[in-house]
Coordinates of C-alpha atoms and ligand atoms in Angstrom, one line a residue:
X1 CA 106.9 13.5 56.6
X2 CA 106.1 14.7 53.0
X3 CA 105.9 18.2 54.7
X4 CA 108.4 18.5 56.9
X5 CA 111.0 17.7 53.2
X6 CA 108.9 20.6 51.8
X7 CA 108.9 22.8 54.5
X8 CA 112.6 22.3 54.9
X9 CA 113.2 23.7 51.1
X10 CA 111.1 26.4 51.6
X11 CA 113.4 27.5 54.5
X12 CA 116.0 26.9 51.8
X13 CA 114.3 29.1 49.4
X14 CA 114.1 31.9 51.5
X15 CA 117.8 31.8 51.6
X16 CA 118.0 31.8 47.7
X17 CA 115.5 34.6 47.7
X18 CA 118.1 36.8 49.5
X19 CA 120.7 35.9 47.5
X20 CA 119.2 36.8 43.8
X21 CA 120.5 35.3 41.1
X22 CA 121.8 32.5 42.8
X23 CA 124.2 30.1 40.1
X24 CA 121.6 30.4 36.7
X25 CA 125.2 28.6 35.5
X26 CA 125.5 26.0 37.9
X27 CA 125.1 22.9 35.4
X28 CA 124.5 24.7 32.3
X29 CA 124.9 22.6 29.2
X30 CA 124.5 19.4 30.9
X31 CA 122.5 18.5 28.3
X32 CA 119.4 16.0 29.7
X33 CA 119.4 12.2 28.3
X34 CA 116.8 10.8 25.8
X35 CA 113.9 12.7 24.8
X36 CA 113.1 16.5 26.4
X37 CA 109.8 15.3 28.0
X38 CA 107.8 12.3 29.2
X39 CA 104.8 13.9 28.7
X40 CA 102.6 13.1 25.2
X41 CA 99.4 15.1 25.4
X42 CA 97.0 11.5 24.4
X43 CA 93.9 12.1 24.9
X44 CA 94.4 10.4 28.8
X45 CA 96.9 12.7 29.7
X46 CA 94.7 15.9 28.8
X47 CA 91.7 13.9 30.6
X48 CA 93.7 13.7 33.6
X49 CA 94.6 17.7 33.4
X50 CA 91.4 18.2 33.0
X51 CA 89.9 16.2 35.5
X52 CA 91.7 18.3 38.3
X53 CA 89.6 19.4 41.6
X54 CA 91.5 23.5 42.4
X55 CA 90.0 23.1 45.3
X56 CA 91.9 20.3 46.5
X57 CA 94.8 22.3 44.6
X58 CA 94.4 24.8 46.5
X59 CA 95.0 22.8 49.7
X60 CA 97.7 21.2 48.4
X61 CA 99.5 25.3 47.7
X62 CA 98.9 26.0 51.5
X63 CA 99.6 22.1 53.0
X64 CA 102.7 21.3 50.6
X65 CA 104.1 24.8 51.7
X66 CA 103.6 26.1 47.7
X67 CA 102.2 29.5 49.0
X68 CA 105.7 29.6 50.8
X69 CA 107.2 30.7 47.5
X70 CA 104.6 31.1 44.7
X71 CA 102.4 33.0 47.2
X72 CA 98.6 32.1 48.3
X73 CA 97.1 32.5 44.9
X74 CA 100.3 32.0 42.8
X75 CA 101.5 35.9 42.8
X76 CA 105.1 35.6 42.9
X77 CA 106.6 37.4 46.1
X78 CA 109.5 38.9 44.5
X79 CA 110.8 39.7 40.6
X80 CA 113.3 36.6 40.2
X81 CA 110.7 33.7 40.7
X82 CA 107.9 32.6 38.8
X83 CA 104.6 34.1 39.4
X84 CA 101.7 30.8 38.4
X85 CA 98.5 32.6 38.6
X86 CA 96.3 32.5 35.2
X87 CA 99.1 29.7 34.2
X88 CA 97.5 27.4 31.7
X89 CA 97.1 23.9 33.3
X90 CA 98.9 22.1 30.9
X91 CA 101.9 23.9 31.4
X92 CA 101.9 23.5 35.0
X93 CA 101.1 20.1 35.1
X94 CA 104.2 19.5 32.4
X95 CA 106.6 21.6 34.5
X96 CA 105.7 19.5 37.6
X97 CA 106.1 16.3 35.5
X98 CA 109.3 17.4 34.0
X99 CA 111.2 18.5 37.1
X100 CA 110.0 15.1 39.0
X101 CA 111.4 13.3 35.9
X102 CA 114.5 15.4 35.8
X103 CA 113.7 17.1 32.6
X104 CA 114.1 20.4 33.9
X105 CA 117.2 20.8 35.8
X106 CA 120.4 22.3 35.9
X107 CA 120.1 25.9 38.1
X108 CA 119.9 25.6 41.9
X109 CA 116.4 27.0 41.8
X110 CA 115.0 24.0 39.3
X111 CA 117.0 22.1 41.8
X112 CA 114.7 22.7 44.6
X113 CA 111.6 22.0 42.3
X114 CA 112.8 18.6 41.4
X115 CA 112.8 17.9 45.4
X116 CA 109.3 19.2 45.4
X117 CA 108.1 17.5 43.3
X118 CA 109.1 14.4 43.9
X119 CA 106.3 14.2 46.6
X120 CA 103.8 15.3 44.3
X121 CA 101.4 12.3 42.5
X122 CA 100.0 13.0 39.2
X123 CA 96.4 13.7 40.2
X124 CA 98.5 16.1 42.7
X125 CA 99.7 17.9 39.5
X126 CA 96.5 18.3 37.9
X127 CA 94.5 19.9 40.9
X128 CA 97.4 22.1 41.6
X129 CA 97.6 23.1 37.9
X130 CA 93.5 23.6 38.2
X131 CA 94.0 25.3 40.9
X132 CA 96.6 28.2 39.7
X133 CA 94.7 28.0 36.0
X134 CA 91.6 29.3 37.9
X135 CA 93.1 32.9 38.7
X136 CA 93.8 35.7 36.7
X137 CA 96.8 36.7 35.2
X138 CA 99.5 37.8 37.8
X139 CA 100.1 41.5 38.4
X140 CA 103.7 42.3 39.0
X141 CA 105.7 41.4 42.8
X142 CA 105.2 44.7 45.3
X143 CA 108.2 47.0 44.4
X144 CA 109.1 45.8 40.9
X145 CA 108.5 47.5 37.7
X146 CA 108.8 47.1 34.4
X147 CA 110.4 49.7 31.7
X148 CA 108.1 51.1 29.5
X149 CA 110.5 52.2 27.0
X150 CA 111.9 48.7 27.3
X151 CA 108.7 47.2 26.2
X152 CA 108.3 49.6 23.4
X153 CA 111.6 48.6 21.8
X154 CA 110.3 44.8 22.1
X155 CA 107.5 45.2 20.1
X156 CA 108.5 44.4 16.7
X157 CA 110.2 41.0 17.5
X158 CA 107.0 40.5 19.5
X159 CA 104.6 40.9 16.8
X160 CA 106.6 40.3 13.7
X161 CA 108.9 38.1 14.5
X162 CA 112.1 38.6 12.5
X163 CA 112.3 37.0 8.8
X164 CA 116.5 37.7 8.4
X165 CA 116.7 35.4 11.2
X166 CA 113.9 33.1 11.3
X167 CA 112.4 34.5 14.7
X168 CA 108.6 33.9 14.7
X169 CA 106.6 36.0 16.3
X170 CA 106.0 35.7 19.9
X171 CA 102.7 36.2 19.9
X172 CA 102.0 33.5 17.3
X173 CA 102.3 31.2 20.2
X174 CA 102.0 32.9 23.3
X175 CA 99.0 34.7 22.4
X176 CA 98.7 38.4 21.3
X177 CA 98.0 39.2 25.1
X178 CA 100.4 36.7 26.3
X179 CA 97.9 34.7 27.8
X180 CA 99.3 31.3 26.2
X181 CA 97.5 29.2 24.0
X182 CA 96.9 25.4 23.0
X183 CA 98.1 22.7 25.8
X184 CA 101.5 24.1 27.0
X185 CA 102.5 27.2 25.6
X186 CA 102.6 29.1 28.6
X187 CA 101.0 32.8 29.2
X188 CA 103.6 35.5 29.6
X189 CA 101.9 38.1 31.0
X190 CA 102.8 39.2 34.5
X191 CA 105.5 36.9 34.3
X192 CA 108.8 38.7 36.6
X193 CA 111.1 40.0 34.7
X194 CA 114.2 38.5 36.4
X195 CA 112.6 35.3 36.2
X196 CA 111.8 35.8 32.5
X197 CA 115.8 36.8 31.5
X198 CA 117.0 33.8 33.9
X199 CA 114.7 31.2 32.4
X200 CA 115.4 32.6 29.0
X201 CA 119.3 32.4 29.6
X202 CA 119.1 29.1 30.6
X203 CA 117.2 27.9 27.2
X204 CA 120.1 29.6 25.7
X205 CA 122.8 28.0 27.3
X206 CA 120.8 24.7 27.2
X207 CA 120.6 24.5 30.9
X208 CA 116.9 24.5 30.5
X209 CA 116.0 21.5 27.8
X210 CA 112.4 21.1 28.3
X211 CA 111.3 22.2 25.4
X212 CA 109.7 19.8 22.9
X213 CA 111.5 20.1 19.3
X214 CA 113.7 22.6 21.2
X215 CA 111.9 25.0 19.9
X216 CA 112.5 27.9 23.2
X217 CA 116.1 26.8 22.8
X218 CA 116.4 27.8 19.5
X219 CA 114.6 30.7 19.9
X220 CA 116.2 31.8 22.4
X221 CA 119.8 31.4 20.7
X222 CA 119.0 34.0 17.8
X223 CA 117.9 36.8 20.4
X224 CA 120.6 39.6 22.2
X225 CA 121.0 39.5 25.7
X226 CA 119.6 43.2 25.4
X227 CA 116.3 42.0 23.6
X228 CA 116.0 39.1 26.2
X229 CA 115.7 42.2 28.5
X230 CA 113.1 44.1 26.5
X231 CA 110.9 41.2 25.7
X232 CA 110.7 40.2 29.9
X233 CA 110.0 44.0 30.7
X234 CA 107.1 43.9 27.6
X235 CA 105.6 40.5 29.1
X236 CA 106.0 42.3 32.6
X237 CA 104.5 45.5 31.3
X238 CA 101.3 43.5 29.9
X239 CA 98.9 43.2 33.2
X240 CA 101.2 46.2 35.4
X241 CA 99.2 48.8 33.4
Ligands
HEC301 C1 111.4 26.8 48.3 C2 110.6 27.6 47.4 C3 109.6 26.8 46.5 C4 108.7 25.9 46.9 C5 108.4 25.4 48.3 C6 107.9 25.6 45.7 N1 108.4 26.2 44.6 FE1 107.8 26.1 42.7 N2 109.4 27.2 42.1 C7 110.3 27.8 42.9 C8 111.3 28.4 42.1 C9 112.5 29.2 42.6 C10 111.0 28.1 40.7 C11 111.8 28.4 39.5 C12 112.6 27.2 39.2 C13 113.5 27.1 38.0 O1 114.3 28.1 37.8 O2 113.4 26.2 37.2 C14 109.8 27.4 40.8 C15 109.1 26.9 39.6 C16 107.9 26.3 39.7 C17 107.1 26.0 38.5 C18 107.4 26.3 37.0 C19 106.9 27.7 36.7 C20 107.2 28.2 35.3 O3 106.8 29.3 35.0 O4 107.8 27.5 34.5 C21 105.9 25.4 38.9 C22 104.7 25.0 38.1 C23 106.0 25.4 40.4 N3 107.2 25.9 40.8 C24 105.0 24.8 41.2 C25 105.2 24.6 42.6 C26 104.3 23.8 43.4 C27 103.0 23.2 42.9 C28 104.8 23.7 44.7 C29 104.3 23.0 45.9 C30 104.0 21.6 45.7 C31 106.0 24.5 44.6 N4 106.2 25.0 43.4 C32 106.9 24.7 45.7 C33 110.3 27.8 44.3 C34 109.5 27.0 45.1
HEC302 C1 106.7 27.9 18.1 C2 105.9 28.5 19.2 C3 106.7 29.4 20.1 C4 107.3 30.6 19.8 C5 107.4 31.3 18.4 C6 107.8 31.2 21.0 N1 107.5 30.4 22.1 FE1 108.1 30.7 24.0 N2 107.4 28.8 24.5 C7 106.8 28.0 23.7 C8 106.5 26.7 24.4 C9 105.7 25.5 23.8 C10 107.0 26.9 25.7 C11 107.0 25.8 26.8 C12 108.3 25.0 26.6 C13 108.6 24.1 27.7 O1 107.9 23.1 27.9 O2 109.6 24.3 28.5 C14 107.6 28.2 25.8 C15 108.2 28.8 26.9 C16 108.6 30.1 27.0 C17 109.1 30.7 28.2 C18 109.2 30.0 29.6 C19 107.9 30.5 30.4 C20 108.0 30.1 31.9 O3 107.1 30.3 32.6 O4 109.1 29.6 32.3 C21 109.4 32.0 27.9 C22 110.0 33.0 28.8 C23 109.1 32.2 26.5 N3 108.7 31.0 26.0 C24 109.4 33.3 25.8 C25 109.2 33.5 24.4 C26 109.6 34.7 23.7 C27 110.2 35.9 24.3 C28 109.4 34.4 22.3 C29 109.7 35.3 21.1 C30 111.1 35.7 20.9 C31 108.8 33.1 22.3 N4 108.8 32.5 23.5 C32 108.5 32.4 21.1 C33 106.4 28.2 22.3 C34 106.9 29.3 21.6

């Protein structure tokens, strides 16, 4: 039963996958009710993360029709959908929570994760999240590429941050090699670059509001659309060398 809902989406993806792009408006600044998360890291809650069995996790990718889209060992197939390999667990496990809460909403593609993961229990979460944690980071989707002058131009926002605007660094949080650091800040690297300027659009427009203390969403309001574009190709450019 559980797979046969599943399996039906992921025909449903594949559709979405031909069509790229598909409505990153559809519901923008429908801004979520009450707070942006129900997850608190308490010591349970990183206990239960922790506990996860990637074995199981891994049965759970191929049974639940995950490899469908996110590929066997989390390598996205193509450049506008996450890639999950080397994904810190507490990220993924929040994600998961927040789409079955309906936290993350509001583009047709978070739309088919919060039907996913309805089916999904939280000791689900965790071994999945064990499970994608316990690869390396993702190399880029066969046939995309990054821009290497792109990246270059990136760099300074990257690394410095920009004091006229109060943009801090990227790297202070995501980790100088974008490999994400404490609980939920996610790793960057590998990340698709179409994914990257969507989900980074959509914390702009507020369509994404998942973000504890807003803090993407305000980040992501001081930034161009152009370095939006040079910050996904230096994330991309990070593990495609
Ligand atoms: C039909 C295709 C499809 C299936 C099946 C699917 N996903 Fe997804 N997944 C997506 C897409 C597309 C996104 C990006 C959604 C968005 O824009 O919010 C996504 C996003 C995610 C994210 C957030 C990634 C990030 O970087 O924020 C996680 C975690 C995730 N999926 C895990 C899973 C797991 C676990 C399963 C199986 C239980 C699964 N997905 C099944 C297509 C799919
Ligand atoms: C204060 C710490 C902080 C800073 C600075 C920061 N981020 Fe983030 N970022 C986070 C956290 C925490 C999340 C996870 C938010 C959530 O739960 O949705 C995140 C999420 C993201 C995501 C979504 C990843 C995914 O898989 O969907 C992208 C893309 C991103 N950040 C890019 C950037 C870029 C580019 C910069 C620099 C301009 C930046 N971040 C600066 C903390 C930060």
């Amino acid at each position: 039963m559980k797979n046969k809902i599943v399996m039906s989406l992921a025909a449903v993806g594949a559709a979405l996958m031909v069509s790229q792009g598909v409505a990153a408006e559809h519901g923008a600044g429908a801004a979520a009710k009450g707070p942006s998360t129900n997850v608190a890291w308490t010591p349970e809650q990183l206990r239960l993360v922790a506990s996860g069995d990637k074995n199981r996790g891994g049965q759970l990718n191929r049974d639940m029709f995950c490899a469908s889209c996110h590929g066997d060992q989390g390598v996205a197939p193509t450049g506008n959908w996450p890639s999950l390999a080397g994904q810190r667990a507490e990220y993924t496990f929040k994600m998961l929570k927040d789409y079955k809460d309906g936290k993350r909403h509001g583009s047709a593609t978070a739309e088919i994760m919060v039907q996913v993961a309805q089916q999904l229990s939280d000791q689900d979460m965790a071994d999945l999240a064990q499970f994608y944690a316990s690869f390396k980071l993702p190399s880029l989707p066969v046939g995309v590429s990054f821009d290497a002058a792109k990246a270059d131009q990136a760099k300074a926002v990257v690394t410095r941050g920009d004091g006229k605007r109060l943009v801090a660094p990227c790297q202070a949080c995501h980790g100088p090699n974008g490999e994400g650091a404490v609980t939920d800040t996610p790793a960057l690297a590998g990340m698709p670059p179409e994914y990257f300027i969507k989900t980074m659009h959509e914390y702009k427009s507020g369509a994404r509001a998942n973000d504890v203390y807003s803090r993407m969403r305000l980040i992501a309001k001081t930034l161009s659309d152009e370095e939006i574009n040079q910050m996904a190709h230096y994330y991309a450019g990070m593990t495609a060398k």
